[in-house]
Each structure stands twice: as C-alpha cells, then as structure tokens.
Amino acid sequence: MTDETVNIEGAVCAPPLPHDEQIVMGHGAGGRMSHRLIQQAFVSAFQNSALNAGDDAALVMPEHGKLSISTDAHVVFPLFFPGGDIGKLAVCGTVNDVAMLGAKPLYLTAGFILEEGLQMDVLKRVVESMRAAAEEAGVQIVAGDTKVVQKGKADGLYITTAGVGVVRGGVQISGANAKPGDVVILSGSMGDHGIAVLGARGELGFESSIQSDVAPLNHLIEAILDASKNIHVLRDPTRGGLATTLNEIAAQSKVGIILDEQTIPVHPEVNAACEMLGFDALYVANEGKLIAIVAKEDAEKVLSAMKKTRYGEGAVMIGHVAEEPKSRVLLKTALGSTRIVDMLAGEMLPRIC
Amino acid sequence: MTDETVNIEGAVCAPPLPHDEQIVMGHGAGGRMSHRLIQQAFVSAFQNSALNAGDDAALVMPEHGKLSISTDAHVVFPLFFPGGDIGKLAVCGTVNDVAMLGAKPLYLTAGFILEEGLQMDVLKRVVESMRAAAEEAGVQIVAGDTKVVQKGKADGLYITTAGVGVVRGGVQISGANAKPGDVVILSGSMGDHGIAVLGARGELGFESSIQSDVAPLNHLIEAILDASKNIHVLRDPTRGGLATTLNEIAAQSKVGIILDEQTIPVHPEVNAACEMLGFDALYVANEGKLIAIVAKEDAEKVLSAMKKTRYGEGAVMIGHVAEEPKSRVLLKTALGSTRIVDMLAGEMLPRIC
C-alpha cells in the first residue's frame, strides 16, 4: 500500500498530522486514511498470512471436525482496569466461549467501533493487549473491520470479536448435559473481575488491590479434556456470575444443582466490597473462571489436573447435580440452612464487559 | 426458561413493564431480563439448532475445505433508509465479504450494542430484516451477544457480524490475482447506497427515489463460479466506492487497471446528487454490487451468466487490466482524455455502513 508520508527524493518529511495522533472520522471512511490505520495499528500487530493478504475475508484451513463458533461484544467502562483492559477482555471472552464446547480456538475476528478523538496511543495499547492475549491463547486474529463514530458515542471504543475453533473428537459438552450425581468444580475465586472494574470506576469508596481475573482458559480446558472423557458441562460464569450461569445449566439440563456455600472461594476484599455495596459475590462477573460439571468417578482426577495449570490453581469442588429440584440451584449456607439461588433479574453491574 | 410475567393461578396478569417496550440497562446485565430479550427478540427470529442449544458457542459441521472468515461492524445512520436498514446491511455486508473469496457463506454471528431507550419495536424490525436477509442468502445466524450502553452512546444500535463459509474446491480468488489482459466486469450501477443513506438523512435537499442496493451477492457469485474457472478477483466496492476498491486491487496485484468512463453505470439521480454535493460517484459506497476480474476468454460467458441473476442484471464490462502503470487506476473519460483515479484520501461520507 502506498503511504503518502513516505520520504520521496527531494521532499521534506511532513510533520505528523493531527489524524495520526487521534482518531478522526476519515479513519472510518474506507479510503487511504482507513488503510493506513489498518496497516499501522492492526495488521502490523496481529501479523498472520490470512490477515496480511488484505482481502475481504481470511482464508484458513483447519483440520476437519465440528466447529465451535461464538461472538462477544465488549463495551466495558473504563477501558483499562487492574488486571486487564477491553482488548484483553475481547480476546479472552471469545476464546473462552469457543473453548467451552471442548474446542481448540483457532481464529478470531475483531470489529472495532472507534470514537472520533480517541487517542492513537490508547488504541495502540489496546491492540498490543489483544496481540499478547491472542499469543497466549495460541489464536490468530485473521480478519477485522473498523468504523468511526462521532465524539460522544462509543466511550472511546467498542470491540466485537468472533471466534472459530475445532471441537476435539469424541467430546460432547453442552449446558444440557449435566447428570444427577455429577460433581460441580469451580476453577477459582468469584467476583474478581466485576469488583476490579467497579474499583477502576472509583465506585468502591476505598483503595482495593483486587485485579480482574480476565484470562484465556483454553489451555486449562485442554488439561481438563486430557484428564477425563466424562466432562459433561464447561461454562464460564461471566455476566450474571456463578448464580446465573448455574441457573442456565440447571434449566438446560433439567436438573437441580446443590452448592455448598463454604466451599465457594471469594477473596476477602471482594467479600468486603460486596457487603458494602449490597452485592452478592455469586452474581458478580468473572472473566477467567470456569465451571466444570464432571462424572463423579472422574472428579478427583479432573480437579488435580486443573490445579496444575496457571488458571486452575484455586480449583475446588463446590457441589453436585441432583434429580430435584429440577431447573433450580440450591445453596447450603454456612449456617446449615438451604436457600434457592435465583437467576439475576435485571441490572446489577452494567458495562462490566 | 421461566418467564416472570407468566399468568399463574389466581394472579392478575401484570401490565407490560417499561422494560418490555424499550431497552434498559438491565437487558445487558446477563440476568433474566437479558435472557428474555435474547429469547424473544433473537432466538425466536433466527431459529436454528445451533442457536437454540443455548450454549456459549454454536456447534456446526461444515463440509471439509478451506474456510473464508470475515467480519463487519455496522454503525449506519439513520438505522432505516430507502431499500434497507442496519439489519439487512449487517447480514449482507458479511455474507458478501465471505463470498468474495469464492466461498459459500454458511454461518453468521451477530453482536448487538444497544442504546438504553431503544424502542423494542425498532429492534424487532431490525431483527426481522436480518432474518429475511439471512434466509435469502441461505445462511444461519448461529451465535450472538447483546450489550446495552447508556443513552446517547450508540445511535440506537450498532451490529457487528462475522461470517464463516466454505471455499469451493479449485477456486483461487484474491485481490492479488488480477493479470494483464483480464477484463473488469461490474455487476451494476454505482453510488446507490451512499446517496440513499444521504437522502434518508435529509442532506440531499431534494426528494429522491434512489434506493440502497444492499443485497446478498452469494448467489450471483455462485453463478459466476459456475460459468468460469478463470475468475481471478471478486470484490465489492463498499466504503470508498469503485475507485478505492480498484486501487486496492491494482496495488495488491501490482498491475494497472484501465477503465472506460462511459461504460460505468450511474443512475441519473445519483449523478445529479453527486454533482450538487461535489461528490464523485466512483467514490460513493455500494452494498449490493461487485467487481469481477476475469480471464479475457471467459469474460463474455461470465457477463452473460451474471445478467441472468437478480443482482447482476445490469452487469457491464468497464475496463481491463494492464502491465502498466503498476498499482494505478486510469480512467479514459468521455472527452477522450485519461486521468488517474486515486484512492479516497479521508472522509467523504461518514457512517454510511
């Protein structure tokens, strides 16, 4: 692609133009400015032959098998928070959704909606964070699109990613596959992401060291699938938290899920923040945790395999699946009583991912 | 899924709640309101087994082959315009990009960013339009995601789609494959989409009957591929128009492209609007047209196959590929002179798709 700032013979190199320091509407118009943005900000960071080809779509050749396809729109506010940013979230969110059906995520696409006036170095930090997360997950960002909207829209930027992965042969994982007797394993502590984002908004009212748990979980999932052929459900408790995700699974599988409150790990600081704000940590979003529902005979094996991985060190068994009460989640509290854990009704924390 | 407005024995049916008539932040929080929105607005419209499964990702099983993967973010303003709307655009834009590499588009994902206060019936019209466009194209919308942002942030809604298709065996299509001697065929008139959107914004200053050309082009592409094994390039001249797209191809293929101005079809009304506004129709966006660059010996055959299809009736040969000038597009004008057609520099029409 020709670049109009190239230093041609006898010409004086032009000073950087304003549109090189921040996003202007012209970056979204599809012409030379758009091309330069795409080359400089995206293609140079995400480097792969499919993207470099510069065609309308990416050509890839995965091995044959069932494909797992997913998408996630990301509108988190603020863009940067302890432990992550919108770019890391956009890669990990889709990598994790693709992987939750027992697939190896391979390819991502990224659609950027940029706000006029966005500082170019903010965009570059976000893109670098996406690159690093994609590298850790072992996925390629093969296609993208960029639009620009007027100042005041889009809070800097929104990123929608989609992902494609190939499902491991013989694997049959779905939210509908939980069976009575199965054990519910959780990969770590609850609520870190939601509380970290609230902290970054200055809404906690105190200094907190809580970091978002945002992480790509596909390698953890590989370890789980290597450990057992009897994995029935994998799902990440993101928006709506553990409570909502388990309710979804209970409804899809038409089973009851019985939890033991004392076993569910929550950082003391997250607990303190939740108590102060009137939240329940079971409803707070996570971005680097998963629920595995596993045949009882393989539960110990799976747990021990999880504990050996970076993002599964804190894994614990938190409950089991029962015939009754169908489509319900019950919690045995520390006091010995039992309460129904319902799905989150409406809004608790908006713009969390 | 339990629905809390269900009429239980003895209870009086509740009046519709405000959150059923318009989008509120709670629709994006991942709880029961989100689930109801997804079921009522999306799953019921897009019906397919992968989506109905309700898992984190969709499981699909395409035949084996190279995959074509693409994505497009859509931020068009206004949401509805003569001939289409953001929903039809979001489906056709990605279907077309996937198909332009010679692939049969099969699966789409859709990420919705909804503005708080969006009327539910607006969302339903958009979704119905997506359903109809997907049906015409023969693709399934297999996965989706919904986020809600505060009033003022998203002009109603933004939609980012991604798509996956399987490339036809033996096909080798890329913007880098144009060869000297090839013929450049255009499927119809230029500039209709851009001018229709401007008209819908009230920026034309006169009443116009121009309709957007937004359409799924995958069936047209099948007809082209059936007609010839010597299709070198397929690309749709969207943002930046015919001029920018041909410049991309000339640069990718390192060839010159020589156009004959008199052969390029432009509706008289589009011409009039362009003259009045100081635009050049060659730079105005299209959403239902394609450029086919074809070996000379097959050009007549391809043209005649295109003319038999719904979206190729107006197809014409508009020029040819030459060794020189490399990476340049030249236009032989009606007056007999020749001018360089450059890539669009920055902004002409923002928020056009």
XYZ file of C-alpha atoms in Angstrom:
706
model
C 0.000 0.000 0.000
C 1.397 3.442 -0.858
C 1.888 5.634 2.176
C 1.669 9.356 1.474
C 4.139 10.265 4.220
C 6.925 8.275 2.566
C 10.026 10.401 2.169
C 10.438 10.817 -1.572
C 13.559 12.270 -3.148
C 13.904 15.993 -2.546
C 10.740 16.197 -0.451
C 10.847 17.254 3.172
C 9.290 14.758 5.547
C 5.943 16.174 6.681
C 5.338 16.655 10.414
C 2.846 14.203 11.909
C -0.688 15.201 11.008
C -3.389 15.551 13.673
C -5.100 12.453 12.302
C -2.028 10.429 13.226
C -2.370 11.276 16.909
C -6.059 10.718 17.301
C -8.935 9.082 15.501
C -10.910 11.318 13.127
C -13.991 10.486 11.065
C -11.834 9.989 7.962
C -10.256 6.912 9.552
C -13.608 5.203 9.075
C -14.373 6.318 5.528
C -12.669 3.434 3.760
C -10.019 5.442 1.914
C -6.305 5.979 2.334
C -6.601 7.072 5.975
C -8.515 3.897 6.819
C -5.926 1.796 5.050
C -3.057 3.431 6.874
C -4.782 2.972 10.232
C -5.432 -0.687 9.476
C -1.833 -1.290 8.407
C -0.210 0.646 11.216
C -2.466 -0.191 14.115
C -3.802 -3.650 13.338
C -2.028 -5.641 10.616
C 1.435 -4.864 11.987
C 0.359 -6.061 15.442
C -1.664 -9.142 14.511
C 0.697 -10.421 11.726
C -0.515 -13.583 10.026
C -0.746 -14.667 6.433
C -4.558 -14.627 6.312
C -4.713 -11.047 7.574
C -1.701 -9.875 5.573
C -3.374 -10.998 2.331
C -5.610 -7.926 2.629
C -8.688 -9.493 1.063
C -12.335 -9.065 2.096
C -12.164 -12.245 4.153
C -9.489 -14.509 5.588
C -8.713 -17.920 4.112
C -7.870 -20.594 6.657
C -7.684 -24.367 6.622
C -8.487 -26.004 9.960
C -8.431 -29.765 10.354
C -11.784 -31.379 9.679
C -14.248 -31.593 12.523
C -17.177 -29.901 14.196
C -16.641 -26.170 14.525
C -17.414 -24.115 17.606
C -18.379 -20.532 16.711
C -19.059 -17.683 19.107
C -19.127 -13.891 19.398
C -18.939 -11.278 22.147
C -19.440 -7.529 22.048
C -17.300 -5.587 24.542
C -18.302 -2.207 25.948
C -16.521 -2.251 29.314
C -16.092 1.086 31.044
C -13.411 2.203 31.844
C -11.256 0.806 29.035
C -8.390 -0.021 31.409
C -8.787 -1.636 34.840
C -6.497 -3.514 37.237
C -5.543 -6.809 35.615
C -6.735 -6.039 32.110
C -8.388 -3.835 29.546
C -11.036 -4.005 26.827
C -8.569 -5.594 24.393
C -7.590 -8.498 26.636
C -11.268 -8.952 27.514
C -12.296 -9.009 23.846
C -9.813 -11.765 23.021
C -10.304 -13.850 26.168
C -14.110 -13.564 26.162
C -14.435 -15.146 22.745
C -11.557 -17.610 23.153
C -13.255 -18.865 26.298
C -16.734 -19.136 24.777
C -15.379 -21.094 21.803
C -13.363 -23.384 24.080
C -16.270 -24.088 26.468
C -17.726 -26.595 23.985
C -14.485 -28.581 24.071
C -12.941 -26.855 21.077
C -9.445 -25.610 20.363
C -9.933 -21.940 19.417
C -8.005 -21.116 16.236
C -9.212 -17.928 14.577
C -10.632 -14.639 15.801
C -12.155 -11.670 14.009
C -12.319 -8.198 15.552
C -14.741 -5.392 14.692
C -13.712 -2.023 16.133
C -16.095 0.880 16.651
C -13.867 3.873 17.420
C -14.902 7.235 18.821
C -13.714 10.299 16.958
C -10.975 11.876 19.091
C -9.729 8.588 20.555
C -6.017 8.980 21.210
C -3.980 6.789 18.911
C -1.776 5.621 21.783
C -4.852 4.358 23.648
C -5.795 2.324 20.573
C -2.244 1.007 20.317
C -2.213 -0.086 23.981
C -5.487 -1.926 23.468
C -4.252 -3.599 20.281
C -0.989 -4.641 21.959
C -3.006 -6.166 24.757
C -5.097 -8.090 22.203
C -1.940 -9.299 20.493
C -0.472 -10.559 23.765
C -3.701 -12.311 24.797
C -4.050 -13.929 21.353
C -0.451 -15.125 21.571
C -1.012 -16.642 24.996
C -4.172 -18.367 23.792
C -2.499 -19.503 20.569
C -5.146 -17.981 18.274
C -4.757 -15.804 15.184
C -6.735 -12.619 14.596
C -7.425 -13.201 10.901
C -9.992 -10.552 9.944
C -11.109 -7.179 11.193
C -13.174 -4.116 10.464
C -13.005 -0.538 11.705
C -15.745 2.071 11.891
C -15.560 5.552 13.384
C -18.478 7.295 15.118
C -18.779 10.910 16.262
C -17.320 12.247 19.504
C -19.526 11.403 22.473
C -20.503 7.965 21.136
C -18.828 4.653 21.956
C -16.832 5.734 25.081
C -13.500 5.512 23.283
C -14.033 2.193 21.619
C -16.164 -0.910 21.477
C -14.741 -4.207 20.240
C -16.779 -7.151 18.982
C -14.831 -10.357 18.483
C -15.971 -13.616 16.927
C -14.097 -16.893 17.093
C -13.887 -20.256 15.405
C -12.426 -23.428 16.863
C -12.352 -27.125 16.075
C -14.042 -29.439 18.574
C -11.939 -32.310 19.906
C -13.096 -35.663 18.550
C -15.397 -37.648 20.836
C -16.170 -34.689 23.064
C -19.837 -33.970 23.853
C -20.084 -30.895 26.024
C -23.184 -28.758 26.486
C -25.078 -26.915 29.181
C -27.769 -29.578 28.617
C -25.524 -32.500 29.633
C -25.376 -32.208 33.454
C -26.492 -35.501 35.031
C -27.624 -36.339 38.563
C -24.613 -37.457 40.576
C -22.154 -35.251 38.662
C -19.726 -33.100 40.612
C -19.531 -29.302 40.130
C -15.956 -27.966 40.062
C -15.104 -24.271 40.041
C -11.666 -23.137 38.816
C -11.136 -20.329 41.337
C -12.437 -17.349 43.265
C -15.624 -15.494 42.390
C -16.271 -11.825 41.642
C -12.765 -10.512 40.974
C -13.477 -9.054 37.535
C -16.643 -7.178 38.465
C -15.173 -5.676 41.609
C -11.920 -4.705 39.833
C -13.914 -2.801 37.189
C -16.020 -1.096 39.855
C -12.807 -0.138 41.627
C -11.446 1.368 38.408
C -14.621 3.459 38.204
C -13.916 4.822 41.675
C -17.198 3.366 42.923
C -15.805 1.279 45.765
C -15.056 4.203 48.060
C -11.827 2.553 49.186
C -8.483 1.560 47.694
C -8.522 -2.037 46.609
C -5.847 -4.399 45.314
C -8.368 -6.599 43.518
C -7.317 -7.490 39.979
C -9.590 -8.676 37.229
C -9.189 -12.398 36.574
C -9.517 -11.950 32.779
C -7.565 -14.784 31.148
C -7.705 -17.219 28.238
C -8.937 -20.545 29.588
C -8.365 -22.753 26.562
C -5.189 -24.368 27.913
C -6.969 -25.124 31.212
C -9.756 -26.720 29.180
C -7.256 -28.860 27.281
C -5.925 -30.123 30.604
C -9.475 -30.961 31.718
C -10.245 -32.820 28.493
C -6.940 -34.696 28.689
C -7.818 -35.810 32.232
C -11.291 -37.222 31.553
C -13.635 -38.319 28.806
C -16.584 -37.687 31.112
C -16.761 -33.897 31.100
C -20.443 -33.028 30.736
C -20.549 -29.225 31.015
C -17.973 -26.426 30.790
C -19.085 -22.838 31.119
C -17.598 -19.557 32.276
C -19.614 -17.581 34.822
C -19.295 -14.128 33.214
C -22.131 -11.548 33.294
C -24.658 -12.551 35.943
C -21.984 -14.514 37.797
C -21.910 -18.063 39.119
C -25.551 -17.977 40.227
C -26.929 -17.035 36.821
C -24.684 -19.445 34.918
C -25.625 -22.391 37.146
C -29.298 -21.487 36.750
C -28.852 -21.605 32.982
C -27.263 -25.042 33.227
C -29.907 -26.351 35.656
C -32.623 -25.213 33.250
C -30.925 -26.582 30.123
C -30.206 -29.962 31.778
C -33.496 -30.085 33.747
C -31.659 -30.961 36.951
C -31.082 -29.465 40.380
C -27.679 -28.097 41.366
C -26.815 -28.191 45.073
C -23.978 -25.944 46.233
C -22.069 -25.860 49.489
C -21.578 -22.160 50.286
C -18.484 -22.707 52.426
C -16.562 -24.218 49.544
C -17.049 -21.301 47.130
C -13.859 -19.212 47.108
C -14.273 -15.434 47.366
C -11.357 -13.087 48.155
C -11.868 -11.259 51.476
C -11.596 -7.915 49.663
C -14.278 -8.944 47.174
C -16.447 -10.037 50.076
C -15.909 -6.705 51.818
C -16.739 -4.746 48.664
C -19.876 -6.822 48.091
C -21.082 -6.355 51.666
C -20.571 -2.618 51.462
C -22.322 -2.262 48.108
C -25.121 -4.716 48.826
C -23.977 -7.153 46.140
C -23.851 -10.920 46.298
C -20.491 -12.228 45.015
C -22.320 -15.143 43.373
C -23.815 -12.663 40.890
C -20.658 -10.681 40.143
C -18.967 -11.185 36.748
C -15.834 -13.263 36.258
C -13.706 -13.353 33.115
C -11.131 -16.007 33.870
C -13.003 -18.740 35.709
C -14.943 -21.780 34.613
C -17.409 -24.292 35.946
C -16.757 -27.941 35.049
C -19.525 -30.472 35.645
C -17.983 -33.903 35.629
C -18.947 -37.546 36.200
C -18.361 -38.326 39.881
C -15.769 -41.051 39.256
C -13.508 -38.623 37.370
C -13.930 -35.592 39.644
C -10.742 -36.048 41.692
C -8.697 -36.662 38.552
C -10.066 -33.542 36.866
C -9.586 -31.407 39.970
C -5.981 -32.455 40.296
C -5.314 -31.777 36.589
C -6.863 -28.319 36.944
C -4.757 -27.442 39.963
C -1.597 -27.998 37.933
C -2.490 -25.235 35.456
C -1.930 -21.497 35.741
C -5.599 -20.557 35.801
C -6.856 -23.584 37.720
C -4.620 -23.446 40.809
C -7.538 -22.432 43.010
C -9.939 -25.095 41.705
C -12.393 -26.622 44.200
C -15.444 -28.864 44.237
C -18.416 -26.700 45.147
C -21.408 -29.005 44.833
C -23.230 -31.698 42.914
C -26.043 -32.304 40.475
C -29.322 -33.866 41.684
C -32.586 -35.078 40.141
C -34.526 -32.469 42.106
C -35.436 -29.650 42.363
C -35.480 -29.529 38.561
C -34.096 -26.352 36.966
C -33.183 -24.932 40.363
C -29.969 -24.041 42.159
C -29.860 -24.551 45.937
C -27.242 -23.245 48.334
C -26.455 -24.916 51.661
C -25.363 -21.953 53.745
C -22.649 -21.845 56.395
C -25.435 -21.800 58.991
C -26.833 -25.095 57.762
C -29.949 -23.691 56.093
C -30.741 -24.082 52.407
C -31.824 -21.273 50.100
C -32.798 -21.024 46.463
C -30.258 -19.170 44.337
C -32.237 -17.495 41.575
C -31.053 -16.048 38.304
C -30.097 -12.363 38.415
C -33.233 -10.449 37.446
C -32.064 -7.253 35.830
C -29.199 -4.917 36.321
C -26.533 -5.204 38.985
C -23.352 -4.007 37.286
C -23.743 -2.553 33.807
C -20.888 -2.185 31.302
C -18.779 -4.798 33.040
C -17.500 -6.492 29.879
C -36.734 -20.542 30.837
C -39.195 -19.303 33.446
C -40.905 -16.072 32.479
C -41.884 -13.889 35.416
C -44.924 -12.413 33.685
C -46.482 -15.868 33.259
C -50.095 -15.852 34.411
C -50.121 -18.065 37.480
C -53.334 -19.287 39.080
C -55.205 -16.565 40.898
C -52.742 -13.852 39.913
C -53.762 -10.933 37.774
C -51.724 -10.567 34.607
C -49.302 -7.687 35.124
C -49.406 -4.786 32.671
C -46.450 -4.683 30.315
C -43.417 -3.331 32.120
C -41.450 -0.394 30.722
C -38.529 -2.714 30.029
C -40.682 -4.640 27.572
C -41.238 -1.594 25.397
C -37.758 -0.231 25.326
C -34.220 -1.296 26.085
C -32.995 -0.582 29.620
C -29.554 -1.201 31.118
C -30.800 -4.409 32.759
C -31.238 -6.010 29.341
C -27.451 -6.082 29.118
C -26.661 -7.342 32.619
C -26.765 -11.045 31.792
C -29.651 -12.000 34.049
C -33.283 -12.880 33.486
C -34.028 -9.707 31.520
C -31.152 -10.438 29.161
C -32.346 -13.999 28.703
C -35.875 -12.915 27.935
C -34.671 -10.356 25.409
C -32.466 -12.948 23.717
C -35.276 -15.489 23.569
C -37.998 -13.094 22.454
C -36.077 -10.839 20.106
C -33.345 -13.047 18.671
C -33.696 -16.815 19.132
C -37.340 -16.834 18.056
C -36.441 -14.934 14.877
C -33.225 -16.703 13.914
C -34.351 -20.295 14.783
C -31.724 -22.944 14.207
C -30.490 -25.864 16.234
C -27.067 -24.370 16.951
C -28.587 -21.182 18.345
C -31.454 -22.947 20.112
C -28.968 -25.076 22.067
C -28.254 -22.002 24.188
C -24.598 -22.764 24.839
C -21.659 -20.339 24.937
C -20.829 -21.143 21.329
C -22.554 -22.756 18.358
C -21.616 -26.222 17.131
C -21.697 -26.652 13.378
C -20.324 -29.193 10.936
C -19.471 -27.768 7.519
C -18.043 -29.971 4.784
C -14.249 -30.077 4.779
C -12.405 -27.376 2.916
C -10.749 -24.001 3.227
C -12.798 -21.598 5.311
C -13.434 -17.972 4.451
C -13.887 -15.838 7.594
C -14.819 -12.171 7.754
C -16.351 -9.515 9.985
C -18.028 -6.131 9.595
C -19.101 -3.569 12.179
C -22.201 -1.576 11.224
C -22.895 1.914 12.527
C -25.022 3.333 9.693
C -27.054 6.432 10.490
C -30.037 6.566 10.180
C -30.958 2.969 11.024
C -33.574 2.808 8.273
C -33.125 4.147 4.727
C -34.801 3.537 1.359
C -34.063 -0.021 0.307
C -32.724 -1.298 3.593
C -31.726 -0.858 7.203
C -28.841 -1.639 9.537
C -30.023 -5.244 9.932
C -30.078 -6.060 6.230
C -26.731 -4.285 5.871
C -25.186 -6.273 8.734
C -26.172 -9.598 7.180
C -25.389 -8.729 3.554
C -22.093 -6.981 4.344
C -20.597 -10.071 5.931
C -22.244 -12.575 3.579
C -20.708 -10.663 0.685
C -17.228 -10.402 2.194
C -17.166 -14.137 2.942
C -18.423 -14.973 -0.568
C -15.904 -12.702 -2.340
C -13.174 -15.326 -1.879
C -15.288 -17.878 -3.741
C -16.891 -19.326 -0.629
C -20.421 -20.404 0.155
C -21.339 -18.449 3.313
C -22.904 -20.754 5.902
C -22.860 -19.277 9.406
C -23.100 -15.780 10.843
C -22.658 -14.400 14.333
C -24.183 -11.102 15.444
C -23.005 -8.858 18.282
C -25.540 -6.175 19.227
C -24.645 -2.995 21.093
C -27.984 -1.482 22.085
C -28.603 2.018 23.370
C -30.643 2.368 26.534
C -34.070 3.684 25.498
C -34.107 1.951 22.106
C -37.710 1.123 21.279
C -38.325 -2.599 21.284
C -40.276 -2.415 18.032
C -37.289 -0.791 16.318
C -35.132 -3.699 17.446
C -37.760 -6.164 16.233
C -37.913 -4.548 12.784
C -34.133 -4.720 12.501
C -34.065 -8.350 13.602
C -36.835 -9.286 11.163
C -34.848 -7.645 8.410
C -31.778 -9.685 9.402
C -33.860 -12.850 9.402
C -35.184 -12.147 5.906
C -31.732 -11.302 4.526
C -30.209 -14.423 6.099
C -32.993 -16.527 4.613
C -32.421 -15.066 1.158
C -28.681 -15.663 1.441
C -29.200 -19.163 2.846
C -27.089 -18.585 5.961
C -27.818 -19.334 9.607
C -27.251 -16.837 12.429
C -25.792 -19.322 14.910
C -24.414 -17.192 17.744
C -24.987 -13.753 19.184
C -24.261 -11.406 22.025
C -26.061 -8.359 23.385
C -24.696 -5.441 25.354
C -26.524 -2.307 26.464
C -24.872 1.123 26.751
C -26.227 4.348 28.241
C -28.499 6.706 26.363
C -26.579 8.826 23.862
C -23.815 6.276 23.258
C -24.858 4.162 20.272
C -27.383 5.925 17.995
C -29.964 3.232 18.682
C -27.854 0.227 17.908
C -24.633 -0.992 16.349
C -24.368 -4.503 14.914
C -21.134 -6.386 14.267
C -21.499 -9.577 12.265
C -18.897 -12.208 11.499
C -19.285 -14.997 8.974
C -17.828 -18.336 8.019
C -18.081 -20.034 4.648
C -16.517 -22.956 2.827
C -14.448 -22.155 -0.260
C -15.394 -24.007 -3.421
C -12.765 -26.579 -4.408
C -10.257 -25.452 -7.038
C -11.127 -21.785 -6.651
C -8.236 -19.319 -6.203
C -9.628 -15.836 -5.811
C -7.792 -12.888 -4.277
C -7.270 -9.193 -4.818
C -3.686 -10.164 -5.672
C -4.665 -12.313 -8.681
C -5.548 -9.738 -11.380
C -3.468 -10.368 -14.513
C -2.682 -8.165 -17.502
C -5.249 -8.820 -20.202
C -8.056 -9.639 -17.728
C -11.437 -7.994 -18.175
C -13.067 -5.934 -15.399
C -16.808 -6.569 -15.056
C -19.085 -4.539 -12.776
C -22.434 -6.009 -11.676
C -24.473 -2.781 -11.853
C -24.824 0.922 -11.138
C -22.564 2.850 -8.767
C -23.340 5.001 -5.751
C -26.928 3.996 -4.956
C -26.323 3.017 -1.327
C -24.396 6.118 -0.317
C -26.836 8.507 -1.920
C -29.860 6.652 -0.480
C -28.421 6.991 3.036
C -27.665 10.680 2.483
C -31.242 11.121 1.266
C -32.550 9.462 4.431
C -30.514 11.991 6.445
C -32.278 14.827 4.610
C -28.930 16.008 3.239
C -29.803 15.923 -0.444
C -32.037 18.971 -0.409
C -34.458 17.318 -2.819
C -36.820 14.359 -2.882
C -35.132 11.331 -4.360
C -36.358 7.893 -5.352
C -32.895 6.350 -5.030
C -32.899 3.079 -3.130
C -29.912 1.462 -1.477
C -28.674 -1.528 -3.459
C -27.934 -3.533 -0.278
C -28.277 -7.227 -1.188
C -26.693 -10.617 -0.574
C -24.450 -11.391 -3.550
C -23.573 -15.009 -2.802
C -25.987 -16.466 -5.354
C -24.618 -14.109 -8.025
C -21.126 -15.322 -7.107
C -22.216 -18.949 -7.461
C -23.443 -18.162 -10.970
C -20.082 -16.540 -11.783
C -18.111 -19.519 -10.444
C -20.363 -21.933 -12.343
C -19.688 -20.011 -15.550
C -15.878 -19.943 -15.418
C -12.877 -21.456 -13.702
C -10.844 -18.352 -14.553
C -12.226 -15.850 -12.051
C -9.210 -14.022 -10.624
C -10.707 -11.350 -8.375
C -14.128 -10.737 -6.800
C -14.627 -7.750 -4.550
C -17.493 -5.492 -3.536
C -16.900 -1.742 -3.836
C -18.320 -0.672 -0.463
C -16.845 2.206 1.600
C -14.595 4.289 -0.632
C -16.502 3.111 -3.705
C -15.339 1.650 -7.022
C -12.279 3.911 -7.202
C -10.867 2.891 -3.835
C -11.591 -0.816 -4.318
C -9.918 -0.898 -7.749
C -6.915 0.938 -6.286
C -6.657 -1.768 -3.616
C -6.725 -4.477 -6.278
C -4.222 -2.668 -8.521
C -1.839 -2.367 -5.559
C -2.320 -5.961 -4.381
C -1.848 -7.379 -7.905
C 0.835 -4.820 -8.944
C -0.985 -4.088 -12.196
C -2.662 -1.139 -13.867
C -6.445 -1.027 -14.257
C -7.766 0.964 -17.213
C -11.433 1.985 -17.069
C -13.708 3.356 -19.755
C -15.792 6.064 -18.031
C -18.693 5.851 -20.483
C -19.355 2.209 -19.607
C -19.694 2.733 -15.829
C -23.397 2.787 -14.992
C -24.612 5.551 -12.664
C -28.312 6.372 -12.192
C -29.123 9.904 -13.416
C -30.456 10.780 -9.959
C -27.225 9.615 -8.329
C -25.288 11.665 -10.858
C -27.424 14.720 -10.097
C -26.952 14.300 -6.345
C -23.201 13.873 -6.746
C -22.895 16.970 -8.926
C -24.849 19.022 -6.436
C -22.872 17.811 -3.424
C -19.476 17.850 -5.107
C -19.070 14.072 -4.863
C -17.675 11.692 -7.434
C -19.953 8.652 -7.874
C -16.862 6.458 -8.234
C -16.112 7.067 -4.538
C -19.642 6.572 -3.199
C -20.390 3.362 -1.260
C -22.288 0.419 -2.728
C -23.660 -2.538 -0.767
C -25.011 -4.813 -3.477
C -22.521 -4.624 -6.316
C -19.355 -6.493 -7.147
C -16.338 -6.254 -9.389
C -15.288 -9.462 -11.160
C -11.870 -9.580 -12.813
C -11.865 -12.434 -15.257
C -9.603 -14.025 -17.882
C -10.413 -12.386 -21.240
C -11.521 -15.610 -22.939
C -14.249 -16.179 -20.318
C -15.473 -12.601 -19.966
C -18.494 -12.872 -22.288
C -19.567 -16.137 -20.672
C -19.329 -14.643 -17.183
C -21.131 -11.451 -18.188
C -23.998 -13.388 -19.689
C -24.281 -15.624 -16.584
C -24.342 -12.524 -14.363
C -27.076 -10.871 -16.393
C -29.383 -13.833 -15.752
C -29.292 -13.274 -11.963
C -31.352 -10.914 -9.851
C -28.450 -8.752 -8.713
C -26.409 -8.959 -11.911
C -28.961 -7.790 -14.482
C -27.113 -4.530 -15.004
C -23.660 -6.111 -15.364
C -21.249 -4.495 -17.836
C -17.592 -4.659 -18.816
C -15.940 -1.459 -17.631
C -12.258 -1.937 -18.428
C -9.231 -4.173 -18.437
C -6.060 -4.975 -16.575
C -2.677 -3.878 -17.973
C 1.013 -4.309 -17.082
C 1.361 -0.557 -16.547
C 1.006 1.800 -14.757
C 1.625 -0.559 -11.840
C -0.650 -0.100 -8.814
C -2.627 2.631 -10.573
C -6.171 3.040 -11.867
C -6.658 5.115 -15.033
C -9.949 6.421 -16.378
C -10.499 7.165 -20.058
C -13.040 9.972 -19.867
C -15.957 10.629 -22.187
C -13.927 13.501 -23.680
C -11.121 11.151 -24.687
C -8.610 12.256 -22.037
C -7.114 9.944 -19.402
C -6.912 10.703 -15.692
C -5.539 8.932 -12.677
C -8.246 7.698 -10.289
C -6.694 7.814 -6.838
C -7.809 6.168 -3.645
C -10.185 8.217 -1.494
C -7.971 10.109 0.959
C -10.073 10.647 4.042
C -13.696 11.296 4.734
C -16.405 11.738 2.139
C -19.464 10.131 3.670
C -19.122 9.006 7.278
C -21.436 6.450 8.931
C -22.563 5.028 5.613
C -22.492 1.364 6.660
